[in-house]
XYZ file of C-alpha atoms in Angstrom:
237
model
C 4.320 -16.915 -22.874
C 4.331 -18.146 -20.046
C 2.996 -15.609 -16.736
C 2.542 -15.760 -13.354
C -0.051 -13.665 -11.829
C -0.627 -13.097 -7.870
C -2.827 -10.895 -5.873
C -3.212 -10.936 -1.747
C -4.930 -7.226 -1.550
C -7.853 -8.528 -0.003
C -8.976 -12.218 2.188
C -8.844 -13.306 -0.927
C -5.266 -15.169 -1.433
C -4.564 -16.093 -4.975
C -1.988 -17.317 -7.749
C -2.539 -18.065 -11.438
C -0.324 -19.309 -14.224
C -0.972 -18.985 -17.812
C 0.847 -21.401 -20.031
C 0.118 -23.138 -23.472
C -3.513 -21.231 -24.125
C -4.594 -22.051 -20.852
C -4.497 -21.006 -17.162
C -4.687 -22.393 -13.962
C -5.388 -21.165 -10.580
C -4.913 -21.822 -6.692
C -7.019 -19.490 -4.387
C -8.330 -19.430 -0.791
C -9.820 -16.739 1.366
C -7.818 -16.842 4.099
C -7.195 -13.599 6.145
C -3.836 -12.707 7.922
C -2.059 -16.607 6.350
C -1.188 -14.833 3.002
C 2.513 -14.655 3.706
C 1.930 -18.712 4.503
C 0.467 -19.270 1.446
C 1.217 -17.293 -1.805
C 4.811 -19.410 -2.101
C 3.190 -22.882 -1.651
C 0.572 -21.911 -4.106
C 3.387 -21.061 -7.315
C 5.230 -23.800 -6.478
C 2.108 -26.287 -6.985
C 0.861 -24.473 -10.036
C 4.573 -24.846 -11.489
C 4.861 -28.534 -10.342
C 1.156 -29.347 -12.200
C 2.091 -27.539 -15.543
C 5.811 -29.134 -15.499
C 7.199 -25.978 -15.433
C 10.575 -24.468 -13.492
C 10.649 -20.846 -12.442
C 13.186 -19.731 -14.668
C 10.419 -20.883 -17.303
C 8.560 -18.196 -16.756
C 8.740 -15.396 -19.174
C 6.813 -12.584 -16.741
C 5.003 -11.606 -13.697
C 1.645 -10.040 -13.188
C 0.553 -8.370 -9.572
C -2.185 -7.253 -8.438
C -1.117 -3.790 -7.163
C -4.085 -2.669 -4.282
C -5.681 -1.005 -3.782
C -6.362 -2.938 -0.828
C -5.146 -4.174 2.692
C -1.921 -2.445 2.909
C 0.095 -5.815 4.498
C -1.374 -7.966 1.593
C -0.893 -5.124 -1.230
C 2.927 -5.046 0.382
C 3.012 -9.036 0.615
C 2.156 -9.619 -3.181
C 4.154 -6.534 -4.897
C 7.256 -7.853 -2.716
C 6.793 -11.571 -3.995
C 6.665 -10.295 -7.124
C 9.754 -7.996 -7.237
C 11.599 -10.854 -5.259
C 11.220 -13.436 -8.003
C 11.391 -10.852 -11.222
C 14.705 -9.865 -9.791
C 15.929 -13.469 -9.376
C 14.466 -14.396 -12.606
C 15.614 -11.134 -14.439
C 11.915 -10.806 -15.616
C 9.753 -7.985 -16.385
C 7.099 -7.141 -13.926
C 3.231 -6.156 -14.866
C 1.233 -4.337 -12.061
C -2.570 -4.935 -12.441
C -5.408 -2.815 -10.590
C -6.943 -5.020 -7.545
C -10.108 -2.835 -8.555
C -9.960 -3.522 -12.324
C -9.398 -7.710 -11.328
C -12.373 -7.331 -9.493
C -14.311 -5.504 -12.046
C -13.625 -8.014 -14.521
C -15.237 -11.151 -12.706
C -18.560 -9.335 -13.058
C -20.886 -10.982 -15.246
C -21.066 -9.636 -18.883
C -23.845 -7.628 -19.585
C -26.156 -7.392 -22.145
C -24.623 -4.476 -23.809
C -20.625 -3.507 -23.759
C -21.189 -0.507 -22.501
C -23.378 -0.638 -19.015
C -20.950 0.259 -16.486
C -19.492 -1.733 -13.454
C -18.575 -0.780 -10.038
C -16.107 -2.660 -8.416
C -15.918 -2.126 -4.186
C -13.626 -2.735 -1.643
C -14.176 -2.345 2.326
C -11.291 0.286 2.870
C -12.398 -0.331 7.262
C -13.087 3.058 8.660
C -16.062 3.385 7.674
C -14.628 4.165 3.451
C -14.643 2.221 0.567
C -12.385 2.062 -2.600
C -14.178 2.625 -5.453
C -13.391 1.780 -9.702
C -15.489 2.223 -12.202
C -15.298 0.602 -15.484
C -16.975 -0.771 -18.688
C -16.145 -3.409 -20.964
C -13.756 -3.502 -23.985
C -14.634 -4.921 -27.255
C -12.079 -7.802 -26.252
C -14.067 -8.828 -23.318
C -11.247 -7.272 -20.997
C -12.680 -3.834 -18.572
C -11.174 -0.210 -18.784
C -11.269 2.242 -16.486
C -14.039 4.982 -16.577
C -12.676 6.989 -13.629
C -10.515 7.130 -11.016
C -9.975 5.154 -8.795
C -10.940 6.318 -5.050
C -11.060 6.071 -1.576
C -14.015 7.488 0.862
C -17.003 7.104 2.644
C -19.556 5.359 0.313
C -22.445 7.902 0.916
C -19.954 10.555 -0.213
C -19.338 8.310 -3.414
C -19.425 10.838 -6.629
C -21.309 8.865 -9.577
C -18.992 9.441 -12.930
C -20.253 12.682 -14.916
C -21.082 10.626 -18.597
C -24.866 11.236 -20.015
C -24.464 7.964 -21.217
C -24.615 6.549 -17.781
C -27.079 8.711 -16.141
C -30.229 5.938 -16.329
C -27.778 3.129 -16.565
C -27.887 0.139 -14.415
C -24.584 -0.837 -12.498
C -22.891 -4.034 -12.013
C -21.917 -3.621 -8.216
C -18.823 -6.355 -7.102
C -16.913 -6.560 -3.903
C -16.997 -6.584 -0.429
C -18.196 -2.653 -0.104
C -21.204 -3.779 -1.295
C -22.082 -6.005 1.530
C -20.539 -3.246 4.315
C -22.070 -0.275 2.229
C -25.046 -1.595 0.198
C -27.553 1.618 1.451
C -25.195 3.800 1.448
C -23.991 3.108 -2.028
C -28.009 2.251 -4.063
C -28.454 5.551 -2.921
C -25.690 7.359 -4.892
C -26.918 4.636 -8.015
C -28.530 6.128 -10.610
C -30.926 2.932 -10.384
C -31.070 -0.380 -8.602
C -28.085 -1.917 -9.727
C -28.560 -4.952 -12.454
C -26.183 -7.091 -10.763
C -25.031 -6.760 -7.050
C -22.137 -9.668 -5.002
C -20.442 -8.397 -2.059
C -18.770 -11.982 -1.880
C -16.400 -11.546 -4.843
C -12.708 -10.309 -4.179
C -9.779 -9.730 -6.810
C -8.312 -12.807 -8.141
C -4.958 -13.919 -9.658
C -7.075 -15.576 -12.904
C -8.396 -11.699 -13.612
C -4.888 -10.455 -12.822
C -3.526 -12.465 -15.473
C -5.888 -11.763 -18.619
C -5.744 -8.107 -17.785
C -1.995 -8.462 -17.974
C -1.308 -11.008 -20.927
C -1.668 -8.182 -23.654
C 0.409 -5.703 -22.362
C 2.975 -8.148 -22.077
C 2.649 -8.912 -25.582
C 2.657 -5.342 -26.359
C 6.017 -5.370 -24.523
C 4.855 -3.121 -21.431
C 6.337 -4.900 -18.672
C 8.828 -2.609 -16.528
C 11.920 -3.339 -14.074
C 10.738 -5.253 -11.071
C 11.613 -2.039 -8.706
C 9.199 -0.031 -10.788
C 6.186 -1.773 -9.798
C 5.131 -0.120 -6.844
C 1.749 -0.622 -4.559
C -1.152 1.410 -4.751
C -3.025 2.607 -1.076
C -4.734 5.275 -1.856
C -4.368 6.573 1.251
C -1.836 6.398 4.017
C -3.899 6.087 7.453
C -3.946 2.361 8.074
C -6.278 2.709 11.502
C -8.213 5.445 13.266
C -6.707 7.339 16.364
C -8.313 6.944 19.591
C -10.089 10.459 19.286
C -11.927 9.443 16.113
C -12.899 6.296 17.385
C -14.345 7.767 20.338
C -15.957 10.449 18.138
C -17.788 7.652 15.735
């Protein structure tokens, strides 16, 4: 098959195509020039594989959560060019992307925490594990709060464990988040954001398992619906 995946919920502004066994990838960190971007960046991943757009057999997205303009931006690209195309569309957790660039850890099973600033003093929160195929699962779900109000998932399995932390929370929250850790975490990089490349593995077997839907059924994921604090709360912070 060959897929398109995209994801803009974060600075993080990314495309990836997968094509003959392989997959390639434009991506910049480029706050507020996503809309400038994202189109540029399929056309030069289709002009380097030799591919047209109506090659394409699907199209993954990264679905937020994440910065509500950029989690709008990508799920609109998308639906524009599956309904052109007549393709089926794939909607991919931002949080689960970013879980899966963690690093793999010694055993399948030691849990990861993937973090995104929210602003406002929250963070959105995923928790996950790996899958005997190398891909991540959810353990929870997914959230959105203030990181010292962060609830650690109930499982005795993970109650000594030792996170993976990834994503900018951890760099705007890192105190405020060790201390609702079981442990110090094994792994900690609040540099990492979701990326198409993630977008895309998490997405290639469900399109072979024939679970794509109808371009206007992929729909964006907030969280919440409060995009910036009133005056009052900012003068009460």
């Amino acid at each position: 098959m060959n897929l398109l995946a995209i994801d803009t919920a974060t600075e993080a502004c990314s495309a990836a195509l997968g094509f003959d066994g392989k997959i390639i990838e434009r991506s910049e960190l480029a706050p507020r020039r996503h809309a400038e971007l994202i189109l540029p960046m399929i056309a030069s991943l289709l002009a380097e594989a030799g591919l047209a757009r109506r090659d394409l057999d699907g199209i993954a997205v990264g679905r937020g959560p994440g910065a509500f303009t950029g989690v709008r931006l990508a799920i609109s690209v998308a639906q524009g060019l599956a309904l052109g195309l007549d393709l089926p569309v794939v909607p991919v957790s931002s949080l689960a992307a970013l879980a899966l660039d963690a690093p793999h850890a010694a055993h399948r099973d030691e849990p990861i925490l993937a973090v995104i600033d929210a602003r406002m003093g929250e963070v959105y929160t995923g928790t996950f594990r790996r899958t005997a195929d190398g891909l991540v699962e959810a353990i929870s779900d997914e959230a959105v709060g203030p990181a010292e109000k962060w609830i650690l998932p109930k499982n005795p399995q993970m109650d000594n464990a030792r996170w993976s932390v990834v994503g900018s929370g951890w760099d705007a929250y890192r105190d405020a988040l060790t201390a609702r850790l079981p442990a110090p975490p094994a792994f900690a990089d609040g540099k990492r954001y979701p990326q198409a490349h993630a977008v895309l593995r998490l997405a290639t077997p469900r399109f072979a398992r024939g679970e794509g839907s109808a371009p206007e059924a992929a729909l964006p994921v907030y969280l919440r619906d409060k995009v910036a604090l009133t005056l009052e709360e900012q003068r009460a912070r």
